[in-house]
Coordinates of C-alpha atoms and ligand atoms in Angstrom, one line a residue:
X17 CA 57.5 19.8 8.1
X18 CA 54.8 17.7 6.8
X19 CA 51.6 20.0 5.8
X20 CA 48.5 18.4 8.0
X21 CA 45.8 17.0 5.5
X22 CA 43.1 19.5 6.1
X23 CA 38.9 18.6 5.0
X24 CA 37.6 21.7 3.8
X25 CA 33.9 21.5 3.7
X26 CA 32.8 20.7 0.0
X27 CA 31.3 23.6 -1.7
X28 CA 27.6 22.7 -2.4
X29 CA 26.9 23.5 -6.2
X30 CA 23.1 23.9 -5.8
X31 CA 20.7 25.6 -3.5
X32 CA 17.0 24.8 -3.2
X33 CA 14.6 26.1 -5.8
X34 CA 17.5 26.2 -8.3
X35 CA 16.3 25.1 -11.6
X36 CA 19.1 22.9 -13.3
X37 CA 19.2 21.0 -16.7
X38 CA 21.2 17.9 -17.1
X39 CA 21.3 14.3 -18.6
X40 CA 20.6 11.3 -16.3
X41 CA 23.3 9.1 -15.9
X42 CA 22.3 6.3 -13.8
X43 CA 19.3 5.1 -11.4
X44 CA 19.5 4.5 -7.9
X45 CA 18.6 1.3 -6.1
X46 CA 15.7 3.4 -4.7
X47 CA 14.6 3.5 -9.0
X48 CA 15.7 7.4 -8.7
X49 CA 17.2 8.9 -11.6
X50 CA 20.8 10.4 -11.0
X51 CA 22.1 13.9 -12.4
X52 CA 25.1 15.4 -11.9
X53 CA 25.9 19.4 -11.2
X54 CA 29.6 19.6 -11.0
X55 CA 29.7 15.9 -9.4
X56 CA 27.3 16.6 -6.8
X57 CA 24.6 14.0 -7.3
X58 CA 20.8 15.1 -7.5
X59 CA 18.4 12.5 -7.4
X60 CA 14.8 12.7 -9.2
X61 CA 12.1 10.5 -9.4
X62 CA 11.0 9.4 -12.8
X63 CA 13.9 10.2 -14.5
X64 CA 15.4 7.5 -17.1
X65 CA 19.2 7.4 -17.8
X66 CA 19.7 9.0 -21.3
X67 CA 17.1 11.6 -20.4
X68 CA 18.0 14.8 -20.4
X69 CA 16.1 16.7 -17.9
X70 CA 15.1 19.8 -16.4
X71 CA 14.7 20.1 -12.6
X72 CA 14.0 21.9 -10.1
X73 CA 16.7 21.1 -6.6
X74 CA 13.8 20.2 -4.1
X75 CA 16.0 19.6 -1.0
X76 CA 19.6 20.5 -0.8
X77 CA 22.3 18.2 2.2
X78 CA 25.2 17.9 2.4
X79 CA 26.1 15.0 0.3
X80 CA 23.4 15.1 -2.1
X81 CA 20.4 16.7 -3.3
X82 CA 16.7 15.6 -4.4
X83 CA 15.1 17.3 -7.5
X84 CA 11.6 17.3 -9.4
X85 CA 10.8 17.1 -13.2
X86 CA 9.6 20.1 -14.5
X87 CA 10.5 19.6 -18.3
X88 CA 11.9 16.3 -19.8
X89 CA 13.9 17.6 -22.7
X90 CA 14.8 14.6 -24.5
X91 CA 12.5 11.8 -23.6
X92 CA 14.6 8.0 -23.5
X93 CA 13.7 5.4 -25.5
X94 CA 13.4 3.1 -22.8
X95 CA 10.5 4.7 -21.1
X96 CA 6.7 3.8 -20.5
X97 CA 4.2 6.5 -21.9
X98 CA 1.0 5.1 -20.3
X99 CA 2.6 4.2 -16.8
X100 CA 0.4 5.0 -13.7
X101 CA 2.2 7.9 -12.1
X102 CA 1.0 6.4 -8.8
X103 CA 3.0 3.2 -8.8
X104 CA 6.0 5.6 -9.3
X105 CA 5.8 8.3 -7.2
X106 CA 4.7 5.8 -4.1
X107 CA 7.3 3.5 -5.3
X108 CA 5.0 0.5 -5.4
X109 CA 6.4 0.2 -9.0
X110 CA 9.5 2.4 -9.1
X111 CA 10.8 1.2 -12.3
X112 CA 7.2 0.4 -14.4
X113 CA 8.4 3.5 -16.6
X114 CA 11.4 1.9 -17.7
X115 CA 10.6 -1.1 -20.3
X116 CA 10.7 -4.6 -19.1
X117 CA 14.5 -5.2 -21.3
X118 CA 16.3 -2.3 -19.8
X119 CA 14.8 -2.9 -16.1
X120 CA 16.2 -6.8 -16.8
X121 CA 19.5 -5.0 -17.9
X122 CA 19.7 -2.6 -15.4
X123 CA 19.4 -5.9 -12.3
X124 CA 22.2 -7.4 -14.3
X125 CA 23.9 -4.1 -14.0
X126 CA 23.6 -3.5 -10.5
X127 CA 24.9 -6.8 -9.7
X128 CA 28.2 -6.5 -11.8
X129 CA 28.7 -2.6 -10.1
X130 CA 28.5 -4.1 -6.5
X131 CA 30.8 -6.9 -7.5
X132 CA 33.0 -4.5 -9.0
X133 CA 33.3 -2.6 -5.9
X134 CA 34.0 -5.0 -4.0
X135 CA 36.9 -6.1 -6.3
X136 CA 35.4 -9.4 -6.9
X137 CA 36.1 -10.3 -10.4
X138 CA 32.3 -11.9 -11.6
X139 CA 30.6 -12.3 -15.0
X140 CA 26.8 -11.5 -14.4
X141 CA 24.3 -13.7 -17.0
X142 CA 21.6 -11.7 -18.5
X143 CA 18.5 -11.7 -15.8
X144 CA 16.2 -14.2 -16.3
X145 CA 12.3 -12.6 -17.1
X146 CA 8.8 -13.2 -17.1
X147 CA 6.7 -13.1 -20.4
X148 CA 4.2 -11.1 -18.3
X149 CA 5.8 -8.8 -15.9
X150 CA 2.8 -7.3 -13.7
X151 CA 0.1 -9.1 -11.9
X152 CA 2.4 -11.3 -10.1
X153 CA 2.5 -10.7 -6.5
X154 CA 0.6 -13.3 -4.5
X155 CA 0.4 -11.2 -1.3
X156 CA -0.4 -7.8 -0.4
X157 CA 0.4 -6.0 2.9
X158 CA -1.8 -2.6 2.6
X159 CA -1.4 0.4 5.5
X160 CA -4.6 1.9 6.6
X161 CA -5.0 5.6 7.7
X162 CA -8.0 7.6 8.0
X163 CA -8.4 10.5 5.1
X164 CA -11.4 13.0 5.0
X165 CA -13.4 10.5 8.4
X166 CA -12.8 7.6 6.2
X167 CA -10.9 4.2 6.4
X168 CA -8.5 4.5 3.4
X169 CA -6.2 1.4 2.0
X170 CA -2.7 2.7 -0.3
X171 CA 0.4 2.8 0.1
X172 CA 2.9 5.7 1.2
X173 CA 4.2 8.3 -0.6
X174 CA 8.2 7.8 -1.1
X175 CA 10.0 8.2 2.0
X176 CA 7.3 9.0 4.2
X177 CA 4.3 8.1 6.2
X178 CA 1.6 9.6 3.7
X179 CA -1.1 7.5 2.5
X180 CA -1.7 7.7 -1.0
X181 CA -4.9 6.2 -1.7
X182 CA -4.9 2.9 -4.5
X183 CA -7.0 0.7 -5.6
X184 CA -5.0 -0.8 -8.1
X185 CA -1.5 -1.7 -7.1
X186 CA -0.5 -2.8 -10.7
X187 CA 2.0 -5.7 -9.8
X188 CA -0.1 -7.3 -7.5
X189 CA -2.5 -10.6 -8.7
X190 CA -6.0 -8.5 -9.1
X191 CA -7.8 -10.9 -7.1
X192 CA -5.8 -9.5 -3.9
X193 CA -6.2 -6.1 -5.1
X194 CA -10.2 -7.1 -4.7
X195 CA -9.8 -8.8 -1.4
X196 CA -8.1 -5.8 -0.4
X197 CA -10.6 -3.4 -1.6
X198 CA -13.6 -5.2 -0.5
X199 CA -12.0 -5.6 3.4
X200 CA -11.9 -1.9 3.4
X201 CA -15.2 -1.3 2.4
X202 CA -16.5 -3.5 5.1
X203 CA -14.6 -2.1 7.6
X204 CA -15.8 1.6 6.3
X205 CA -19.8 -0.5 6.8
X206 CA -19.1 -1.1 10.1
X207 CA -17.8 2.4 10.8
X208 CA -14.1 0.7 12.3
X209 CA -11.6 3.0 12.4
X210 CA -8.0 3.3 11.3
X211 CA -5.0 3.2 13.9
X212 CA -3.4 6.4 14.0
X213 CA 0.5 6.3 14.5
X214 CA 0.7 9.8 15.9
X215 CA -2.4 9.8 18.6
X216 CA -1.9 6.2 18.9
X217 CA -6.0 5.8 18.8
X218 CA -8.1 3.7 16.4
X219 CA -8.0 0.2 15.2
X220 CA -7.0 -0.9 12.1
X221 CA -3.1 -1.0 11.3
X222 CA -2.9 -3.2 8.0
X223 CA -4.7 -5.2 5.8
X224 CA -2.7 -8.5 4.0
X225 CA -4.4 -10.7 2.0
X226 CA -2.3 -13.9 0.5
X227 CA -3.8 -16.0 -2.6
X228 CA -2.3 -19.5 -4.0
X229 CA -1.6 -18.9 -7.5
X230 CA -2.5 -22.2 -8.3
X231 CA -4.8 -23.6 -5.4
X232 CA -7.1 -20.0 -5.5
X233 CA -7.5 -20.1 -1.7
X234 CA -7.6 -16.6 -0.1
X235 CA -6.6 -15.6 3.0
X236 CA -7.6 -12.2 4.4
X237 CA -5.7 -11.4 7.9
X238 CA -7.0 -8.0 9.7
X239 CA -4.0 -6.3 11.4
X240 CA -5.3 -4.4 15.1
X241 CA -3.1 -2.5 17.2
X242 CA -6.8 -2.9 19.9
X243 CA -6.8 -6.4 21.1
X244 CA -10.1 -6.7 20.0
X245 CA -11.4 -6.8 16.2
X246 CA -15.3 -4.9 16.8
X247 CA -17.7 -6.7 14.6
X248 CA -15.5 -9.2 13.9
X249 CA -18.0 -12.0 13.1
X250 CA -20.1 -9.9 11.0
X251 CA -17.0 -9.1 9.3
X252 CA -16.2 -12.9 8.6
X253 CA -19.9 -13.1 7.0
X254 CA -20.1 -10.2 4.6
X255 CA -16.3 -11.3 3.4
X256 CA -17.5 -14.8 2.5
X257 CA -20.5 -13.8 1.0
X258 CA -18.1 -11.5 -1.0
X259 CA -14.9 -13.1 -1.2
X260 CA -16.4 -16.9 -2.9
X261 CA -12.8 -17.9 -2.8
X262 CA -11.9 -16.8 0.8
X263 CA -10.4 -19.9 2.9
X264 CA -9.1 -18.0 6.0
X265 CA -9.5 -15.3 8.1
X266 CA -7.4 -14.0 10.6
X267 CA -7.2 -11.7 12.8
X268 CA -3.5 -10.6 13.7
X269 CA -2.7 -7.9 16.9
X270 CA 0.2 -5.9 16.7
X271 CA 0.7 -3.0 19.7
X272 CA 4.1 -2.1 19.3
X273 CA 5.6 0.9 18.6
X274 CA 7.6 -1.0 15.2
X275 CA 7.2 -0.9 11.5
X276 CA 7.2 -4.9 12.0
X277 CA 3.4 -5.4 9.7
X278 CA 2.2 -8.2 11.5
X279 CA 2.6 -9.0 15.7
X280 CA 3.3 -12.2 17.0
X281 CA -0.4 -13.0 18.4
X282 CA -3.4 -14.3 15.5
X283 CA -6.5 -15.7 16.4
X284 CA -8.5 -17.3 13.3
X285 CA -12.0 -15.6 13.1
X286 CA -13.5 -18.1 9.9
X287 CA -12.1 -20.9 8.4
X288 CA -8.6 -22.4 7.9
X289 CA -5.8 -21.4 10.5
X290 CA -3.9 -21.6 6.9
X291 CA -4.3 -21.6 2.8
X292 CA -2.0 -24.1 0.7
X293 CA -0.2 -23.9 -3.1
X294 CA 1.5 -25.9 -4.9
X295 CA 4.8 -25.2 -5.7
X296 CA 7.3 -28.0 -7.9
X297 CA 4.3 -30.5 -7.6
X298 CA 4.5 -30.5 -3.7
X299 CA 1.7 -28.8 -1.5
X300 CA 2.7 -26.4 0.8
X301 CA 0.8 -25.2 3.6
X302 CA 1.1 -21.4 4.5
X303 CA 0.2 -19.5 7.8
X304 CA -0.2 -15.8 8.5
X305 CA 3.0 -14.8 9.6
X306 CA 5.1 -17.6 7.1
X307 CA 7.1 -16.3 4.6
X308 CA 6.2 -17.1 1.2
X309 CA 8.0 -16.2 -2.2
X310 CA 5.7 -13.9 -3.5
X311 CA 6.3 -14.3 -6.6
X312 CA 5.1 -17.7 -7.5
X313 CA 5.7 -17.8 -11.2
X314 CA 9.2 -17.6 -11.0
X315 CA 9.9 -19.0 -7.7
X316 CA 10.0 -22.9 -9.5
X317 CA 12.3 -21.2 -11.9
X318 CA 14.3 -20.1 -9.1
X319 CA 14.5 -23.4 -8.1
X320 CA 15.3 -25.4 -10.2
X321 CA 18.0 -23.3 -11.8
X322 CA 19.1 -23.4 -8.1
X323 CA 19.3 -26.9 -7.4
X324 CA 20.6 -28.2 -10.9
X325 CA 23.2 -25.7 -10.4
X326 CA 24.1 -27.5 -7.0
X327 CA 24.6 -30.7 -9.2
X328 CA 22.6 -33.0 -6.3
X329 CA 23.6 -36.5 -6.2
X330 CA 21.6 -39.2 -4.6
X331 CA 24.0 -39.7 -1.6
X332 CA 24.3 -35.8 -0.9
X333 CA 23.4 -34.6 2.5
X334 CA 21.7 -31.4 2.3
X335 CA 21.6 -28.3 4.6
X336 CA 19.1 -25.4 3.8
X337 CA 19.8 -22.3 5.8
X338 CA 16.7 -20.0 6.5
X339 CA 14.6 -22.6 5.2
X340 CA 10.8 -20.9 5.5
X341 CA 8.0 -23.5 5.2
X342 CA 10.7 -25.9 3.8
X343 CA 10.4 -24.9 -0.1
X344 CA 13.8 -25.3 -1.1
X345 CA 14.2 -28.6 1.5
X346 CA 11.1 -30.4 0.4
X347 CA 11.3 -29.4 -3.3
X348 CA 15.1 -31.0 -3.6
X349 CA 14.6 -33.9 -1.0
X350 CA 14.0 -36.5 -3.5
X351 CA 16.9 -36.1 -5.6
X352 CA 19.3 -36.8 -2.3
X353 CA 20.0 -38.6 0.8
X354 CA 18.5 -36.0 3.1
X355 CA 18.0 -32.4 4.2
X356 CA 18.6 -30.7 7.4
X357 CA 16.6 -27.2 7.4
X358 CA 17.0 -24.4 9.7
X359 CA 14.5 -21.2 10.4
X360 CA 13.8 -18.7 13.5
X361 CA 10.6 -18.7 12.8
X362 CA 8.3 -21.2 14.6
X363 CA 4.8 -20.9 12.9
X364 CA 6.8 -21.5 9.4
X365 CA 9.1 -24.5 11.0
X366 CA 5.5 -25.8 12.2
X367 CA 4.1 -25.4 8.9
X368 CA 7.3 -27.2 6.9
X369 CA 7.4 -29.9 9.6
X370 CA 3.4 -30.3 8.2
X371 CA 4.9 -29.8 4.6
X372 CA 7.1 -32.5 4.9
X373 CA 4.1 -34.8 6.7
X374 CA 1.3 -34.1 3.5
X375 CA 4.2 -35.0 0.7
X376 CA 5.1 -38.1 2.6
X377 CA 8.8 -36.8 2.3
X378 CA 10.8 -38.5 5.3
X379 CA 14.3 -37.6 4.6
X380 CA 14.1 -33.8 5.6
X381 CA 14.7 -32.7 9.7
X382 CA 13.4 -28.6 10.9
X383 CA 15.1 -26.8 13.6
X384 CA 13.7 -23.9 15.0
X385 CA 16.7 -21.8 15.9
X386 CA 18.8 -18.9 14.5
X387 CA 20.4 -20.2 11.3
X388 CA 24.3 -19.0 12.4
X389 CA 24.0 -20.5 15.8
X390 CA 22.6 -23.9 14.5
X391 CA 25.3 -23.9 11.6
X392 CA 28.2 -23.4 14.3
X393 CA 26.5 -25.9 16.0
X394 CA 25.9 -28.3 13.4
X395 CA 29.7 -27.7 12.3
X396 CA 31.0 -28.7 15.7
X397 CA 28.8 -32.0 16.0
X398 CA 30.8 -32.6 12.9
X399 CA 28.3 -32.8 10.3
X400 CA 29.7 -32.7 6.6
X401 CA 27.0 -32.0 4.0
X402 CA 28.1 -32.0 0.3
X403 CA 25.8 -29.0 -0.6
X404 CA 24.6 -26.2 1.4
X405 CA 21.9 -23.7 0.3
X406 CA 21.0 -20.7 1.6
X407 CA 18.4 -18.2 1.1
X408 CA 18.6 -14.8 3.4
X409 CA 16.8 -12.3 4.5
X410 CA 18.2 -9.1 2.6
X411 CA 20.8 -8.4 5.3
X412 CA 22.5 -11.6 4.4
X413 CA 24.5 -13.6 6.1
X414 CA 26.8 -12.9 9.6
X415 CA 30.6 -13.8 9.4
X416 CA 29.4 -16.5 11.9
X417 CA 27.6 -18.7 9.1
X418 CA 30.2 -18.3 7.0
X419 CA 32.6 -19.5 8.9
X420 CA 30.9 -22.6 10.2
X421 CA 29.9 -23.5 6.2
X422 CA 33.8 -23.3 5.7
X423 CA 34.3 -26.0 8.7
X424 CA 31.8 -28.3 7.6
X425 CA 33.4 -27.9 4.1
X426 CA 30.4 -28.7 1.5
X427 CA 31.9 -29.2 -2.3
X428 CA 29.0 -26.7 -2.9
X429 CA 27.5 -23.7 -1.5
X430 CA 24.9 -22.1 -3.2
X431 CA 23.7 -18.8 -2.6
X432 CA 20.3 -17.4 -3.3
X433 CA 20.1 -13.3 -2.6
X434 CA 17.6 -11.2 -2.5
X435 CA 20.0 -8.1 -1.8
X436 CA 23.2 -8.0 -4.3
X437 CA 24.7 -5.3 -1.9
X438 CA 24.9 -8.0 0.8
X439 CA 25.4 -10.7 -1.5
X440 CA 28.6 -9.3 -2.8
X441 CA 29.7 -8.4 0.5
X442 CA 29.7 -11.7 1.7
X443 CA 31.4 -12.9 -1.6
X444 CA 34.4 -11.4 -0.3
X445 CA 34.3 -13.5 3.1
X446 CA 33.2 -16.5 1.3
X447 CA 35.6 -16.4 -1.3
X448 CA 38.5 -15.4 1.6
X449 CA 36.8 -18.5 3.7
X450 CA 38.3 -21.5 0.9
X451 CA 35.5 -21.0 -1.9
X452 CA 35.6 -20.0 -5.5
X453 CA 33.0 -18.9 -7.2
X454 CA 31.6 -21.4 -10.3
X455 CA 30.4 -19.9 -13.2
X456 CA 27.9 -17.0 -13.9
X457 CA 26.4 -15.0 -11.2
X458 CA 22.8 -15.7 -12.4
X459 CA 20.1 -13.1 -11.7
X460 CA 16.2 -14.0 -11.7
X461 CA 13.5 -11.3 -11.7
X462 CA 11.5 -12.4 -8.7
X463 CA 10.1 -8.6 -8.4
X464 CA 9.5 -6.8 -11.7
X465 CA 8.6 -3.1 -12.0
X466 CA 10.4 -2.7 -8.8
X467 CA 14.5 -2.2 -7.8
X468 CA 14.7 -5.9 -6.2
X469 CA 17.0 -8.4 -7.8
X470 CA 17.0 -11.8 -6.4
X471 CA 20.1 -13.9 -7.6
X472 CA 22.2 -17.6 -7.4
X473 CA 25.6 -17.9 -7.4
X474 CA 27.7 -21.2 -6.4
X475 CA 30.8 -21.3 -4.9
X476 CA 32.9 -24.5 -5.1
X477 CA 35.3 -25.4 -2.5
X478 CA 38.9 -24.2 -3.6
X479 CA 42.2 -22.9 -2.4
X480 CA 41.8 -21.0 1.2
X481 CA 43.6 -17.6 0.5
Ligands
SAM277 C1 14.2 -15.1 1.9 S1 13.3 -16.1 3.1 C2 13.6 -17.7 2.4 C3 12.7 -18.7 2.8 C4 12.6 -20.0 2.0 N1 13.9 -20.4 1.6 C5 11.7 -19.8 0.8 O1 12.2 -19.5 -0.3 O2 10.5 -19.8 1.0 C6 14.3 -16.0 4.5 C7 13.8 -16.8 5.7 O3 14.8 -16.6 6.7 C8 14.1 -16.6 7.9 N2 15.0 -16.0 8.9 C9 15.3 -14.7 9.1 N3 16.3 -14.5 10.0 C10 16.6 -15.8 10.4 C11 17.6 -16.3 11.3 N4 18.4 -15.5 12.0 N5 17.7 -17.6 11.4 C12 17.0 -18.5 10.7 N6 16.0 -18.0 9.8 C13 15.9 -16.7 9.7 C14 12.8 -15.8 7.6 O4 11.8 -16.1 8.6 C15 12.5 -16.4 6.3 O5 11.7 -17.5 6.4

């Protein structure tokens, strides 16, 4: 008689307060150093692999464990003396104590381990850089809470609702840091409060301030959970008088009981309904709730590499999948025929229909639906682009979309992630769905200091499986 395969519960090798001393091995996507006690994984913030480390076990389940530093024995090459222990411990920065080469190593890394899982054979190119890798954000979304009877702007502590006062949030472009700083203190002038999650009282739920790197216009947007903004005007006056290069102010309501930042509903209290950039030689218009790359430096590297990878021909026909404000559309429109972009979102679809209008660019159509259900849809009216592009959110793409890219059959399909888990998920469906992939795997830091890792990849139309 065959013995029935019985799970004995796995003996857990640590128990909290346990001090433990081992070398890290590897960092989580979370930028959390890994050590191992007898294969069961502890996790520890600021810990570098190569590091030998002592810890003490902080929490103890059943799968894992979470430690804390209390001695670093050997100390890794690879690590950042001077680093500000606040971008790491709130995760603003999680990986600023790692230097710039190995955090550009350790995205190309990631990529070829979630490949690897996957069993998709891939070679990964080193990840593109930036010379100066801090600084870079354009936009800022800060949480407010109250601390000590005072409006406070930070950002929470690691896996939890704790505001951590900063002023200074390292990787964002200073200027925002200011118009971040100087919104608070106003609000503190006019004695507003900030919204409380738990009593549900007070006001103020988020502050986001978004400037053009290259145009300089600021907007500031003042997130309420109240319908009303108290002092709002006077608000508007002592940020102008503050702010010289503030072209918009907003504010946004958001009552829902969500970790969404900003609600649906904004009404514009001084100036511009919007700010502009440039991006590729094009002006773009942006509104409050539009998504915008945020990091502006190497978004036209992005680009580029992403559209001369796609080989565009003059006669192409175009589709751009989760198309934004139309920066992808608009910036490869005159090298083809035309460009059909899709987006859920209608203030951005209104705001790349306005792109389009301002760089006289005529060959590009926006719809305002769900990308998947306008791709079946487009597939079944029969349209045949050569190239499709698209650019997620970082749950990727449904089986849906990739199936309706596989009827419409495009020569080229070209995939820009923002989440290499998801990314190499779909791979598999993709690949499964008629496609091969063509060439490197080419990761782009869009988000230094931090455990992102945006990436293209092409896949050519080949063999169905
Ligand atoms: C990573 S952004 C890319 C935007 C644009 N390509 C760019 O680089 O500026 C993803 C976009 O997908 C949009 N989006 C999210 N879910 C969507 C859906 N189901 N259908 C269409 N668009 C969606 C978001 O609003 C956002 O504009």
């Amino acid at each position: 008689m065959a013995k029935a395969n019985r799970v004995y519960p796995k003996k857990v090798p640590v128990s909290k307060n346990q001090e433990v001393e081992a070398e890290v091995i590897d960092i989580t996507y979370q930028g959390m150093g890994v050590i191992k006690i007898d294969s069961f994984p502890i996790f520890v913030v600021d810990a570098i692999p190569g590091e030998t480390i002592r810890v003490v076990v902080t929490k103890v389940l059943k799968n894992y464990a979470f430690g804390r530093v209390i001695k670093r024995v050997t100390v890794s090459p690879d690590r950042v003396s001077d680093v500000d222990q606040v971008a790491i411990t709130t995760g603003i920065a999680p990986l600023a104590n790692l230097k710039y080469d190995a955090q550009l190593k350790f995205k190309q890394r990631q990529i070829e381990q979630l490949f690897k899982k996957v069993n998709v054979p891939v070679t990964v190119a080193p990840t593109i850089g930036m010379t100066n890798p801090t600084a870079y954000r354009n936009k800022a979304q800060v949480p407010v809470q109250m601390i000590d009877g005072q409006l406070t702007t930070g950002f929470y502590r690691r896996g939890s609702h704790k505001l951590v006062p900063v002023d200074n949030f390292y990787i964002q472009d200073p200027k925002v840091d200011e118009a971040v700083r100087v919104t608070r203190d106003i609000l503190r002038d006019y004695n507003v409060s900030a919204y409380d999650e738990h009593t549900k009282k007070g006001v103020v739920r988020h502050i986001m301030a978004r400037r053009g790197y290259y145009s300089h216009e600021l907007m500031v947007v003042i997130v309420t959970n109240t319908k009303r903004l108290p002092e709002a005007e006077e608000i508007a006056d002592k940020l102008r008088a503050k702010l010289p290069e503030l072209k918009s102010f907003i504010h946004n309501i958001n009552n829902h009981d969500t970790n969404v930042i900003m609600g649906d509903w904004n009404e514009t209290i001084w100036g511009a309904d919007d700010i502009h950039d440039q991006l590729m030689g094009k002006d773009f218009v942006i509104g409050p709730n539009s998504f915008y790359q945020v990091n502006p430096q190497t978004t036209s590297v992005l680009y580029t590499l992403a559209a001369k990878k796609a080989g565009l021909k003059a006669t192409d026909t175009v589709v751009d999948a989760y198309s934004g404000i139309g920066t992808i559309t608009l910036s490869v429109a005159d090298q083809v025929k035309k460009v059909y972009g899709v987006e859920v979102i209608e203030g951005a679809v209104a705001d790349a229909e306005k792109n389009a209008h301002n760089n006289h660019i005529g060959n590009v159509e926006f719809v305002l639906a769900d990308a998947p259900e306008q791709m079946v849809k487009w597939a079944n009216e029969g349209l045949k682009p050569d190239v499709v592009f698209v650019d997620p959110p970082r749950k990727g793409l449904t089986s849906e979309l990739i199936e309706a890219v596989s009827t419409m059959a495009p020569e080229t399909f070209v995939y820009i992630s923002c989440n290499p888990a998801t990314l190499a998920r779909d791979a598999v469906e993709i690949l499964a769905n008629g496609y091969v992939i063509d060439g490197d795997i080419q990761p782009l830091d869009q988000f230094p200091q931090t455990t992102h890792i945006e990436s293209v990849t092409v896949f050519k139309r080949g063999v169905k499986s």
